[in-house]
Every structure is written in C-alpha cells, then in structure tokens.
C-alpha cells in the first residue's frame, strides 16, 4: 500500500493510529460519564406512589406535579394494581414539599388553556411525613381525596347536564314561557307609545319637573300622621273593648247578609235594566244631533244666564224682575199708571 503523507508533516502510520485510538477512548469515556451522570441524577428526589381508583384524562408518564402552582416533580410510572386500581409513581423534590404529608389531596387539573393535564397536590388535615417509597392509599374511604377536574371530565359533565336539562319537558316550558311573554307584547307596545308621546310633547326639562313635584310631597308627613291618628281612633272605639261580640255580630251581618244581598240586587237590576240601557244609545244620539255645535250652544246658554241675572237682581225681599214696558200705545193701562211715574 502506498504511503500517503502530507509534505512538511512529520507523521507516520503508527502515530496516526495511536492518536485515533486516544480520540475514540476519550469519546467513550465522555459518553460513559454522561450516561452515569444522567442515571445518578435521575435517581434524585423522593419517590412516592399513589394507589388510586381514578386516573384523569391525559395523565401519563412525564406529567408534571405541582404544589401551589410550583413544579415539585413528575409522574415516572403508571401501572395497574389489584381490583381495577392503579399505581402512580411520583418523583418529588423534597425541598419544595412544604406542609405535604400522607394525608394530602390530589387533583387532576388542566395545566393550561389547551387542556394538558397535571397533578395538583393539596395539603390535607394532617398525617405522617412522606418517606421514600411510601404508598398513599386513595381508594375506598379515601377516594374522595382525589378530584378529576381535567378537560375531559368537564366535557363529560357538560354532556350529562345537557342530556338531563335539554329534555322535552324543558322544551315545553320554554314554549310556554314564549307564549306567556307574547301576551305582554301589547302592554310593552303601549308603554313604548306612552314614553314616545311624553318625549315628543314634553316641554319642561325633567329636572325642573321633578323640582316642582318635590313640594307636592311636603304633605306626606302630615298625611302619614293623620293616617296613624285615624288608625289609633279606630283602635280606641269603645265597642271594640266593651262589647266586642256585638261588633263581631254586626261585621258578620254586613259581610254575610248585607253585602251578598246587595250583590244579588245589583246583579238582578243589571239583568232587568239591560234592555233599558239599550234604549239610551238612540236617545243620546238624538240629543247629540240637537246640539250640533256644543261650543256655540254653551256660549248662548252662558249669555242667557247672564241676562237673567241682570234682569232679576237680588233685593232684601228676594230676586225682583227689573223690567221696563212702554205703554203709550195702551191707554187703558197707561192712564191708571200716570200717577206712578208716567207712561213707561
């Protein structure tokens, strides 16, 4: 084999082989040291296992474990246990587990808006401190210490609520409410029309109007006082204290005999006078035709009453007709009256 070399470089085949072996050995040593460091580093932390009957959606190996929002560890393994339970192995940072013991509570919760799950540890009522390889029982009576608040659980709850709430009966109730609200439509329209009419015709500002209405309530105190005084007088009626039985008999007669009899009388009168009331419409129509111009008729009637008042002034002996008659063309009456002031 030809000897290939670089001009000016003092290197031979043995030397190059030695340098190559040294480099390969150095790389192997670095790789072994890195692997050993990682294996030793991965063993750091407090290892705890959770024995539970429930695992939240999205909780897998590598899921983060937090306490009060601070990262304190991760899930290292999830394995099945007896009777359908599961064993969740955790590696925790013991220096951050302030107040956590074997009575802790566990929540499966979403870590962010995307629904990625995490384990949230909560402090319990108090128990023994956590030890290496301790197993915390969250089954049976302790199953209430685990709460699933993951996005999947929330969606399942919403679907169950939808199935139970949006039933045919709810649709019937909504339809009934819709029909009932339609009954209020005329009232709402009337209120809107009234409000619009007030807004269109209002000439006085609202603050000035309220200012003028304020004095109208000045008598509220007097009215309340008078009402209380009336109630006090009613309470002080002598018969209520001396002869209460007689008063009760009178009230019973009023409510049991007089008022029902009056109601019967009015009902009978209404039935008997129903035809008579039908005759009032033509009569009122004729009266309306007799007064085609009510304003003019009112003015004429007012003028007539004023003239009658001037013609009959009041005297100590009562109203006397103030009348002048010209009798010059009637000598039979004028001659006897000559001595009384002339022919008028």
Coordinates of C-alpha atoms in Angstrom, one line a residue, residues 151-334:
X151 CA -60.9 19.0 30.4
X152 CA -62.3 15.6 29.6
X153 CA -64.1 15.3 32.9
X154 CA -65.6 18.8 32.4
X155 CA -66.8 17.9 28.9
X156 CA -68.4 14.7 30.2
X157 CA -70.2 16.7 32.9
X158 CA -71.4 19.2 30.4
X159 CA -72.7 16.5 28.2
X160 CA -74.6 14.8 31.1
X161 CA -76.1 18.2 32.1
X162 CA -77.2 18.8 28.5
X163 CA -78.9 15.4 28.4
X164 CA -80.7 15.9 31.6
X165 CA -81.6 19.6 31.2
X166 CA -82.5 19.8 27.5
X167 CA -85.4 17.4 27.8
X168 CA -88.8 17.5 26.0
X169 CA -90.2 18.9 29.2
X170 CA -87.7 21.8 29.1
X171 CA -88.7 22.5 25.5
X172 CA -92.4 22.6 26.6
X173 CA -91.6 25.0 29.4
X174 CA -89.6 27.3 27.0
X175 CA -92.5 27.2 24.6
X176 CA -94.9 28.1 27.4
X177 CA -92.7 31.0 28.5
X178 CA -92.5 32.2 25.0
X179 CA -96.3 32.2 24.7
X180 CA -96.7 34.0 28.0
X181 CA -94.2 36.7 27.0
X182 CA -96.2 37.3 23.8
X183 CA -99.2 38.1 26.0
X184 CA -97.2 41.1 27.3
X185 CA -96.4 42.4 23.9
X186 CA -99.5 44.8 23.8
X187 CA -98.6 46.2 27.2
X188 CA -95.0 46.7 26.2
X189 CA -96.1 48.4 23.0
X190 CA -98.4 50.7 24.9
X191 CA -95.7 51.6 27.4
X192 CA -93.3 52.4 24.5
X193 CA -96.0 54.5 22.8
X194 CA -96.7 56.4 26.0
X195 CA -93.0 57.0 26.6
X196 CA -92.6 58.2 23.0
X197 CA -95.6 60.5 23.3
X198 CA -94.2 62.0 26.5
X199 CA -90.8 62.5 24.9
X200 CA -92.4 64.2 21.8
X201 CA -94.7 66.5 23.8
X202 CA -92.5 67.3 26.9
X203 CA -91.7 71.0 27.0
X204 CA -90.3 71.1 30.6
X205 CA -87.0 69.5 31.4
X206 CA -87.1 66.5 33.7
X207 CA -85.0 68.1 36.4
X208 CA -87.3 71.2 36.6
X209 CA -90.4 68.9 36.6
X210 CA -89.1 66.9 39.5
X211 CA -88.2 70.1 41.3
X212 CA -91.8 71.3 41.0
X213 CA -93.1 67.9 42.0
X214 CA -91.0 67.9 45.2
X215 CA -93.2 70.3 47.2
X216 CA -96.2 68.0 46.4
X217 CA -94.7 65.5 48.8
X218 CA -94.3 68.0 51.6
X219 CA -97.7 66.9 53.0
X220 CA -96.6 63.3 53.1
X221 CA -95.7 63.6 56.8
X222 CA -99.0 65.1 57.7
X223 CA -100.8 62.5 55.7
X224 CA -99.0 59.7 57.4
X225 CA -99.6 61.3 60.8
X226 CA -103.3 61.7 60.0
X227 CA -103.5 58.0 58.9
X228 CA -101.9 56.9 62.1
X229 CA -104.3 59.1 64.1
X230 CA -107.3 57.5 62.3
X231 CA -106.0 54.0 63.0
X232 CA -105.5 55.0 66.6
X233 CA -109.0 56.3 66.8
X234 CA -110.4 53.1 65.3
X235 CA -108.4 51.1 67.8
X236 CA -109.9 53.3 70.6
X237 CA -113.5 52.7 69.6
X238 CA -115.3 51.8 72.8
X239 CA -117.4 49.0 71.4
X240 CA -114.2 47.1 70.5
X241 CA -113.2 47.0 74.1
X242 CA -116.6 46.8 75.9
X243 CA -118.9 44.8 73.6
X244 CA -116.7 43.0 71.1
X245 CA -119.2 40.3 70.5
X246 CA -121.8 42.8 69.3
X247 CA -119.3 44.3 66.9
X248 CA -118.4 40.9 65.6
X249 CA -122.1 40.2 65.0
X250 CA -122.5 43.5 63.1
X251 CA -119.5 42.7 60.9
X252 CA -120.8 39.2 60.3
X253 CA -124.2 40.6 59.3
X254 CA -122.5 43.1 57.0
X255 CA -120.3 40.6 55.3
X256 CA -122.7 37.6 55.4
X257 CA -126.1 39.2 54.6
X258 CA -126.0 42.8 53.5
X259 CA -123.1 42.7 51.0
X260 CA -124.2 39.4 49.4
X261 CA -127.8 40.8 49.2
X262 CA -126.6 44.0 47.6
X263 CA -124.6 42.0 45.1
X264 CA -127.7 39.9 44.3
X265 CA -129.8 43.1 43.9
X266 CA -127.3 44.8 41.7
X267 CA -126.9 41.7 39.5
X268 CA -130.8 41.4 39.2
X269 CA -131.1 45.1 38.4
X270 CA -128.4 44.7 35.7
X271 CA -130.3 41.9 34.1
X272 CA -133.6 43.7 34.3
X273 CA -132.3 47.1 33.1
X274 CA -130.2 45.6 30.3
X275 CA -132.9 46.4 27.7
X276 CA -133.4 49.8 29.1
X277 CA -129.7 50.7 28.7
X278 CA -130.0 49.6 25.0
X279 CA -132.5 52.5 24.6
X280 CA -130.1 55.0 25.9
X281 CA -127.9 54.8 22.8
X282 CA -130.6 56.2 20.4
X283 CA -131.6 58.8 22.9
X284 CA -128.1 60.0 23.4
X285 CA -127.6 60.1 19.6
X286 CA -130.7 62.3 19.2
X287 CA -129.5 64.6 22.0
X288 CA -126.2 64.9 20.2
X289 CA -128.0 65.9 17.0
X290 CA -129.9 68.6 18.9
X291 CA -126.7 70.2 19.8
X292 CA -124.7 70.1 16.6
X293 CA -122.3 72.9 17.8
X294 CA -121.7 72.4 21.5
X295 CA -119.4 75.4 21.8
X296 CA -121.9 77.8 20.4
X297 CA -124.7 76.4 22.5
X298 CA -122.6 76.8 25.6
X299 CA -121.9 80.4 24.7
X300 CA -125.6 81.1 24.1
X301 CA -126.6 79.5 27.4
X302 CA -124.0 81.5 29.2
X303 CA -125.3 84.7 27.7
X304 CA -128.9 83.8 28.6
X305 CA -128.0 83.1 32.2
X306 CA -126.0 86.4 32.4
X307 CA -129.0 88.4 31.1
X308 CA -131.4 86.6 33.5
X309 CA -129.1 87.5 36.4
X310 CA -129.1 91.2 35.4
X311 CA -132.9 91.2 34.9
X312 CA -133.6 89.7 38.3
X313 CA -131.3 91.4 40.8
X314 CA -131.3 90.4 44.4
X315 CA -133.2 92.6 46.9
X316 CA -133.8 92.2 50.6
X317 CA -137.2 90.7 49.7
X318 CA -135.6 88.3 47.2
X319 CA -135.0 88.4 43.4
X320 CA -137.1 91.1 41.7
X321 CA -137.7 91.3 37.9
X322 CA -136.2 94.5 36.6
X323 CA -138.5 95.3 33.6
X324 CA -139.4 98.4 31.6
X325 CA -142.5 98.3 29.4
X326 CA -143.7 101.1 27.0
X327 CA -147.5 101.5 27.5
X328 CA -148.1 104.7 25.4
X329 CA -150.0 102.7 22.9
X330 CA -152.2 101.1 25.5
X331 CA -154.2 104.0 27.2
X332 CA -156.3 101.6 29.3
X333 CA -153.3 100.6 31.3
X334 CA -151.2 103.8 30.9

